[in-house]
CSV table of C-alpha atoms in Angstrom, one decimal:
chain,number,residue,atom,x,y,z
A,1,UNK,CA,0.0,0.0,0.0
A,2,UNK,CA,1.3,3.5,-0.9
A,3,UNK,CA,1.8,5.7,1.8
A,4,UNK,CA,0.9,9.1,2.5
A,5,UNK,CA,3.4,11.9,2.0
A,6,UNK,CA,2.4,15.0,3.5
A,7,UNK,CA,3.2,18.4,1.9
A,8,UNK,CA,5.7,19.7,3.7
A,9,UNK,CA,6.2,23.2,1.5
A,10,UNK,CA,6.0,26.5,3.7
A,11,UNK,CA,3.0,27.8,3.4
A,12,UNK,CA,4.9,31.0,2.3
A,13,UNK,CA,6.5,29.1,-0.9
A,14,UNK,CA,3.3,27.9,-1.8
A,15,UNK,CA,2.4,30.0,-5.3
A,16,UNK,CA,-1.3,31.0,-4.4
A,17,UNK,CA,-3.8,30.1,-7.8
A,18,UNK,CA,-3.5,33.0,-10.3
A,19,UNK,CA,-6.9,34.2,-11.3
A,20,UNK,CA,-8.4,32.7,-14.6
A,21,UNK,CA,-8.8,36.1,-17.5
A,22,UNK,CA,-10.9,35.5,-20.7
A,23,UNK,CA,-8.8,36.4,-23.4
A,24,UNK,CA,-11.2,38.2,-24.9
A,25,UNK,CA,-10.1,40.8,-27.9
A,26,UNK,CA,-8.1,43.8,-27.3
A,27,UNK,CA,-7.6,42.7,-24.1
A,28,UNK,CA,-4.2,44.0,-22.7
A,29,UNK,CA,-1.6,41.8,-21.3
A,30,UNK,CA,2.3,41.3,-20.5
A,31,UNK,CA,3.8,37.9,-20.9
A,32,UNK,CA,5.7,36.8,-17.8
A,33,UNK,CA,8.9,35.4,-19.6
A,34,UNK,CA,9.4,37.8,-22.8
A,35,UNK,CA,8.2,40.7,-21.7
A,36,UNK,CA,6.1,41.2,-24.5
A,37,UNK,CA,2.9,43.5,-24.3
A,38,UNK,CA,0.5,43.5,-26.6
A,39,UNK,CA,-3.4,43.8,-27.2
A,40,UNK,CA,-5.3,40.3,-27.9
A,41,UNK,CA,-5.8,39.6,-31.3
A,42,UNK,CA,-7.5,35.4,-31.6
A,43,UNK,CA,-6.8,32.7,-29.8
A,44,UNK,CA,-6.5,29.2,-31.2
A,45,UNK,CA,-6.2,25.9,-30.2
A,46,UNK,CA,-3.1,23.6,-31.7
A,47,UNK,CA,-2.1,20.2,-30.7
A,48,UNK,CA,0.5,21.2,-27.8
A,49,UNK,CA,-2.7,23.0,-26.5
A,50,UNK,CA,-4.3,26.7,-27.0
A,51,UNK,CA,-2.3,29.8,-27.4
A,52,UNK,CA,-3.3,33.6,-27.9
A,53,UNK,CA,-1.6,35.9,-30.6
A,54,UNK,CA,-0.8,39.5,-29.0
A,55,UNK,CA,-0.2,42.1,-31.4
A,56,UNK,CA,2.2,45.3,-29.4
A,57,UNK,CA,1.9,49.1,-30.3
A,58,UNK,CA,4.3,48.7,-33.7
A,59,UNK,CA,1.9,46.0,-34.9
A,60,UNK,CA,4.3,43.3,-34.2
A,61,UNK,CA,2.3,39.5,-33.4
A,62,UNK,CA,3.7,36.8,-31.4
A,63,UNK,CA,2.2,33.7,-30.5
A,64,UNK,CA,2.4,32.4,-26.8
A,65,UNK,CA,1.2,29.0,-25.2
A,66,UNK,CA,-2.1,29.8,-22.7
A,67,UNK,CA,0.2,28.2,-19.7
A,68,UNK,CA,-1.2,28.5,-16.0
A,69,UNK,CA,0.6,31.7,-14.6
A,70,UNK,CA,2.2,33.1,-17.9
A,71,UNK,CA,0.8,36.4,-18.1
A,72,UNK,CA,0.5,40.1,-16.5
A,73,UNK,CA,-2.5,41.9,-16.4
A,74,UNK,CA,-2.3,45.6,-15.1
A,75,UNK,CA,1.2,44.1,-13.0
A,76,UNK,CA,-1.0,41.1,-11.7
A,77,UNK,CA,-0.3,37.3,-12.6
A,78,UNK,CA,-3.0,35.9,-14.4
A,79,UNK,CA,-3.8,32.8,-16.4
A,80,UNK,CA,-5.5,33.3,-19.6
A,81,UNK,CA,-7.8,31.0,-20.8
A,82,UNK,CA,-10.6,30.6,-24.3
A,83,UNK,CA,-13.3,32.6,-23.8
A,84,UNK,CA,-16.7,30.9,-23.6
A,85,UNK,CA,-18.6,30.7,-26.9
A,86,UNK,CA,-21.4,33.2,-26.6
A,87,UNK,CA,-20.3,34.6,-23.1
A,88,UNK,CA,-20.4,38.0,-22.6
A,89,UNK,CA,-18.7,40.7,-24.9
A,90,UNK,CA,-15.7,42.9,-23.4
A,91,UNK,CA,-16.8,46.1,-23.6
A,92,UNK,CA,-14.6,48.1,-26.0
A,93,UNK,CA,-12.2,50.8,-24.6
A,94,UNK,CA,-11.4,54.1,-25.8
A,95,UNK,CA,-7.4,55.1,-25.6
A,96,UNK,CA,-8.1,57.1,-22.2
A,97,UNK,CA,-9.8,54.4,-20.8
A,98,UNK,CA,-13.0,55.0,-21.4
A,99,UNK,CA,-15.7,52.5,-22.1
A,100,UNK,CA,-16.7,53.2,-25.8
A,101,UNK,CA,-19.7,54.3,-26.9
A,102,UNK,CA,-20.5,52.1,-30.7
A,103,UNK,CA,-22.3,54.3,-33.2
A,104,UNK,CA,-22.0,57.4,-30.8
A,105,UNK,CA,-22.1,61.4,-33.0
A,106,UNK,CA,-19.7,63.5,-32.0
A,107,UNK,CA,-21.5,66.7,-30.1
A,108,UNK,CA,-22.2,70.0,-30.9
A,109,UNK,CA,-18.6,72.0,-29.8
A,110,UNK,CA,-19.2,73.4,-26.0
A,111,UNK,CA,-18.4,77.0,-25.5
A,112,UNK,CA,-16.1,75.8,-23.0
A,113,UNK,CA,-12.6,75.2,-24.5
A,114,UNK,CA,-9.5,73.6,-23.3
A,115,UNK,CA,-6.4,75.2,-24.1
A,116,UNK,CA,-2.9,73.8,-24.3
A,117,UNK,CA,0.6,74.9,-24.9
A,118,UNK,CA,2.1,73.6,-27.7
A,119,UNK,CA,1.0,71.5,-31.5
A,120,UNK,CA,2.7,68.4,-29.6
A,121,UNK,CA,0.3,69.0,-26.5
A,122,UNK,CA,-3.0,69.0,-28.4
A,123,UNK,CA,-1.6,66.3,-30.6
A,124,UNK,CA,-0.9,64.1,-27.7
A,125,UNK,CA,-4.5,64.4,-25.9
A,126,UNK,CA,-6.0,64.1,-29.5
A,127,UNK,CA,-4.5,60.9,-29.7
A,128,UNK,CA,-5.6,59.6,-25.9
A,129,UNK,CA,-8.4,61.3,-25.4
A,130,UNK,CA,-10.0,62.1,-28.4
A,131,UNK,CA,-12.7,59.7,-28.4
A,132,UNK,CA,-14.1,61.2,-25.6
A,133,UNK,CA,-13.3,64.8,-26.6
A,134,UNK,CA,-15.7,64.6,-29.4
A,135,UNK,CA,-18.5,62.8,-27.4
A,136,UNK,CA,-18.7,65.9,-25.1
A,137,UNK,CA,-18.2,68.1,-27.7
A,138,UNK,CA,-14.5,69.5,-26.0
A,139,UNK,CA,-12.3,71.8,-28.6
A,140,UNK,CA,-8.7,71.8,-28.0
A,141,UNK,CA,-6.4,74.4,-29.4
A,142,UNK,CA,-3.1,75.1,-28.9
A,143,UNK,CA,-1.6,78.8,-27.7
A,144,UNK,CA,2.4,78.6,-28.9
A,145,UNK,CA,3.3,79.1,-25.7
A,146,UNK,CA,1.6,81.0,-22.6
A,147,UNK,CA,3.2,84.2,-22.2
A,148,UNK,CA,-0.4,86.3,-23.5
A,149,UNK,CA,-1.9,83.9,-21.9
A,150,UNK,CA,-4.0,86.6,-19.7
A,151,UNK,CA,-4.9,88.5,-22.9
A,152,UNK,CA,-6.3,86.1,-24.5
A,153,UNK,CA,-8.0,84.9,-21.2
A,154,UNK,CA,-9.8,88.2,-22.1
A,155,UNK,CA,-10.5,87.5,-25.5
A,156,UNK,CA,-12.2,84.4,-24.6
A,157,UNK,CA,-14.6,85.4,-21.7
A,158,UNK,CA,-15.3,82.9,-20.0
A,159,UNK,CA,-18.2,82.3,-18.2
A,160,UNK,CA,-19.8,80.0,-15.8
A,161,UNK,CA,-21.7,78.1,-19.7
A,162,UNK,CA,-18.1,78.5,-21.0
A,163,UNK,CA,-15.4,77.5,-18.9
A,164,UNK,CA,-11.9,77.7,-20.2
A,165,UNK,CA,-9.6,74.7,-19.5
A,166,UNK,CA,-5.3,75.5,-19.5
A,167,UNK,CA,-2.6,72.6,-19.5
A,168,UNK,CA,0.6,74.5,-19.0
A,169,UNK,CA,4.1,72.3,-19.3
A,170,UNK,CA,6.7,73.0,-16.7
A,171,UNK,CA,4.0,74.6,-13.7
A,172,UNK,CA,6.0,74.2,-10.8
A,173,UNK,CA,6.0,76.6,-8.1
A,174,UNK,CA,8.4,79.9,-8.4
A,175,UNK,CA,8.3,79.5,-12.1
A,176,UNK,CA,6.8,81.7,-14.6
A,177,UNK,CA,4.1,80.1,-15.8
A,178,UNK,CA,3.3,79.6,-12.0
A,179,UNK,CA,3.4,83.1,-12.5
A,180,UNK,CA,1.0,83.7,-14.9
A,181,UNK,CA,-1.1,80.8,-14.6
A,182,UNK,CA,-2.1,83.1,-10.7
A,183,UNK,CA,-3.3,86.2,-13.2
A,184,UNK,CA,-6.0,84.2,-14.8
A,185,UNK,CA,-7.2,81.3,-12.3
A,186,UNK,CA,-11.1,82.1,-11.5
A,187,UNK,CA,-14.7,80.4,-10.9
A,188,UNK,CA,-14.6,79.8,-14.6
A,189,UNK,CA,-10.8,79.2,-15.4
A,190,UNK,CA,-8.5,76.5,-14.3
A,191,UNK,CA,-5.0,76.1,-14.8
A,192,UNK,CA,-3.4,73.1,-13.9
A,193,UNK,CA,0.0,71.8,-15.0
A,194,UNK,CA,2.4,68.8,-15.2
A,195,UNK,CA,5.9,69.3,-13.7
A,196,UNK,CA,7.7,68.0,-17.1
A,197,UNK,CA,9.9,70.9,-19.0
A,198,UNK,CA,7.7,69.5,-22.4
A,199,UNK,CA,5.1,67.4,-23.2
A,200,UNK,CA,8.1,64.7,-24.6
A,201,UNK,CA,8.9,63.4,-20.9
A,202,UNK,CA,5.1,62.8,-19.9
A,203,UNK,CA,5.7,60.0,-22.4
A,204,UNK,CA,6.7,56.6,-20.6
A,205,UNK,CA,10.5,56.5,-21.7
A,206,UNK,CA,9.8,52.7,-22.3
A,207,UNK,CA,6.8,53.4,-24.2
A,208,UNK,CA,9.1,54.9,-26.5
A,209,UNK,CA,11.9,52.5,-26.1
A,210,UNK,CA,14.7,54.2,-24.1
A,211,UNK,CA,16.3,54.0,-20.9
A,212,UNK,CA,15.1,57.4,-19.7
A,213,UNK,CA,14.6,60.9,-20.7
A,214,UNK,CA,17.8,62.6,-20.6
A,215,UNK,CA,19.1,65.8,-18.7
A,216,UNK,CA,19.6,68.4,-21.4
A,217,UNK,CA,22.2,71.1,-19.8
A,218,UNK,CA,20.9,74.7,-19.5
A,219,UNK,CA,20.7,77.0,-22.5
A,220,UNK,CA,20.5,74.4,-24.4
A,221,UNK,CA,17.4,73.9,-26.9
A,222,UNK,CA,15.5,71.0,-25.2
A,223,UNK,CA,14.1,69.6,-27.7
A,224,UNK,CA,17.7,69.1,-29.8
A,225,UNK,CA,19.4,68.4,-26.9
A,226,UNK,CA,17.3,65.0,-26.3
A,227,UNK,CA,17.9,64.4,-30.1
A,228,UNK,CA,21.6,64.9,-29.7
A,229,UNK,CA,21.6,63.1,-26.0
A,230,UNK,CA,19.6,59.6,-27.8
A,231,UNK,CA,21.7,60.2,-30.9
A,232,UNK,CA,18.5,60.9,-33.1
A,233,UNK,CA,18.3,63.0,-36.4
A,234,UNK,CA,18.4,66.6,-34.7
A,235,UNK,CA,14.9,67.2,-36.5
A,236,UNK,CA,12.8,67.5,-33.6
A,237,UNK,CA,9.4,67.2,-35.9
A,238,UNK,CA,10.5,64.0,-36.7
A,239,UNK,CA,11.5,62.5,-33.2
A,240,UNK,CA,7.9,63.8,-32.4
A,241,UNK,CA,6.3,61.4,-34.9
A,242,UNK,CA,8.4,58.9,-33.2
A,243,UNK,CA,7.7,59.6,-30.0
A,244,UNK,CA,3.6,59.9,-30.6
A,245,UNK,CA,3.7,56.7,-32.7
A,246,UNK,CA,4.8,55.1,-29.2
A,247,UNK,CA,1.2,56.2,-27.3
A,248,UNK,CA,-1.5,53.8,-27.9
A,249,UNK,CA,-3.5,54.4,-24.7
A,250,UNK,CA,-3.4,56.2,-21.2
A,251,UNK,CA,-0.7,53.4,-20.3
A,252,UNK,CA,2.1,55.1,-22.3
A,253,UNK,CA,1.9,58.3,-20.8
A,254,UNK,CA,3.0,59.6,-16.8
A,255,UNK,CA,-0.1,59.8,-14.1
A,256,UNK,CA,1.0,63.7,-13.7
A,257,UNK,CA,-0.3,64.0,-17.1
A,258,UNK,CA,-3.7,61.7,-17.3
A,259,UNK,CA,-4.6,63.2,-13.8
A,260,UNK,CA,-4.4,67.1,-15.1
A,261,UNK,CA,-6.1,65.9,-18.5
A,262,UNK,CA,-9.3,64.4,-17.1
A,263,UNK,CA,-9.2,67.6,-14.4
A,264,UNK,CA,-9.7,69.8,-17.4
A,265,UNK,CA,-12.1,67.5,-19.3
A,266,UNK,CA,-14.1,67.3,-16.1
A,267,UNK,CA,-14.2,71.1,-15.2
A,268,UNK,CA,-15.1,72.4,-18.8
A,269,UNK,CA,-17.9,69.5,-18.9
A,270,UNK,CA,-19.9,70.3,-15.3
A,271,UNK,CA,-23.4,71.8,-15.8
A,272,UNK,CA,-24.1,75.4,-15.9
């Protein structure tokens, strides 16, 4: 007769049972080994067992084996299994996040208006939140810098129906556009800001595939400088299309940002 052999593994050893995920489309996930991160694009099953193709943010697919514990999902071990047949759907996301909305119209444009600093600023939340910028019927423009920001405050005139909405880069206390960012603030105004000198470093550096962001000494042009510092082209139009390529969703881009953006959206969006 075969005896019993007790279990003796410490019960802090013991890997606890990671958490069975549909992989349903889109879906999101890391895998454990590689590394890779990627979106869902179909399962299938094969004769060594099922496996899930993930296609990442350059439109590169690999194939990986649905094993117990072999993928991330938001940081958290998860086992991926074949969604049931008929179960129920996923519901789309937006790139901010959002749940979508199929077949939605975009709205009539608010008289409230968000304004940001730069092209690359409104081409960023464009491509994150953009979605939802049309369903609320948001405008975004850009200013080419802030420094008449409080005349053109004045131009605007806002009002309680048509709040104004300011991203600044750099808002950190003692600067400038601390500065002038106290000369328009109201009821109907907010300012808010992201401690980044541009728009560039709210970008996850490995979203975009480097190390880190680097320090570009003073009186230097920023923006060349990280060219010169990565060993880009120094055409800084260009190694924006690179870096904005790299965003496919709110998880490419620094909280500091996404918490300022969906201030703004939020404020210019309350009732009357």
């Amino acid at each position: 007769m075969r005896s019993y052999q007790p279990d003796l593994t410490p019960p802090w050893k013991k890997s606890a049972p990671a958490p069975e995920v549909p992989a349903e489309t889109d879906l999101v996930v890391e895998e454990a080994v590689t590394g890779f991160c990627g979106a869902v694009i179909r399962c299938e099953k094969t004769a060594e067992g099922p496996t899930v193709t993930l296609e990442d943010r350059f439109g590169k697919h690999r194939v990986f084996p649905m094993t117990p514990r072999g993928f991330l999902l938001e940081g958290r071990v998860v086992t991926l299994v074949r969604p049931s047949a008929g179960g129920p759907v996923r519901p789309a996301r937006t790139a901010s996040g959002s749940v979508a909305v199929p077949g939605a119209r975009a709205r009539v444009a608010r008289a409230g208006r968000i304004y940001v600093e730069g092209r690359h600023d409104a081409e960023l939340v464009e491509r994150v939140w953009g979605d939802d910028l049309r369903i609320e019927g948001v405008v975004v423009e850009y200013l080419e810098g802030i420094d008449d920001l409080p005349a053109i405050v004045r131009e605007f005139g806002p009002a309680p129906d048509a709040r104004l909405g300011v991203l600044v880069d750099h808002l950190v206390p003692g600067s400038k556009e601390s500065r002038i960012a106290a000369q328009v603030s109201g009821d109907s105004v907010l300012v808010v800001g992201h401690p980044y000198i541009d728009v560039w470093e709210a970008v996850k550096p490995a979203s975009v595939g480097i190390a880190g962001w680097p320090v570009v000494p003073r009186g230097q042009d920023w923006k060349t400088g990280v060219c010169r510092a990565l060993g880009w082209p120094e055409n800084t139009g260009a190694a924006w299309q690179r870096i904005l390529s790299s965003v496919r969703s709110y998880r490419d881009l620094q909280p500091e940002l996404l918490g300022r953006v969906e201030e703004l959206i939020d404020f210019v969006t309350l009732p009357d």
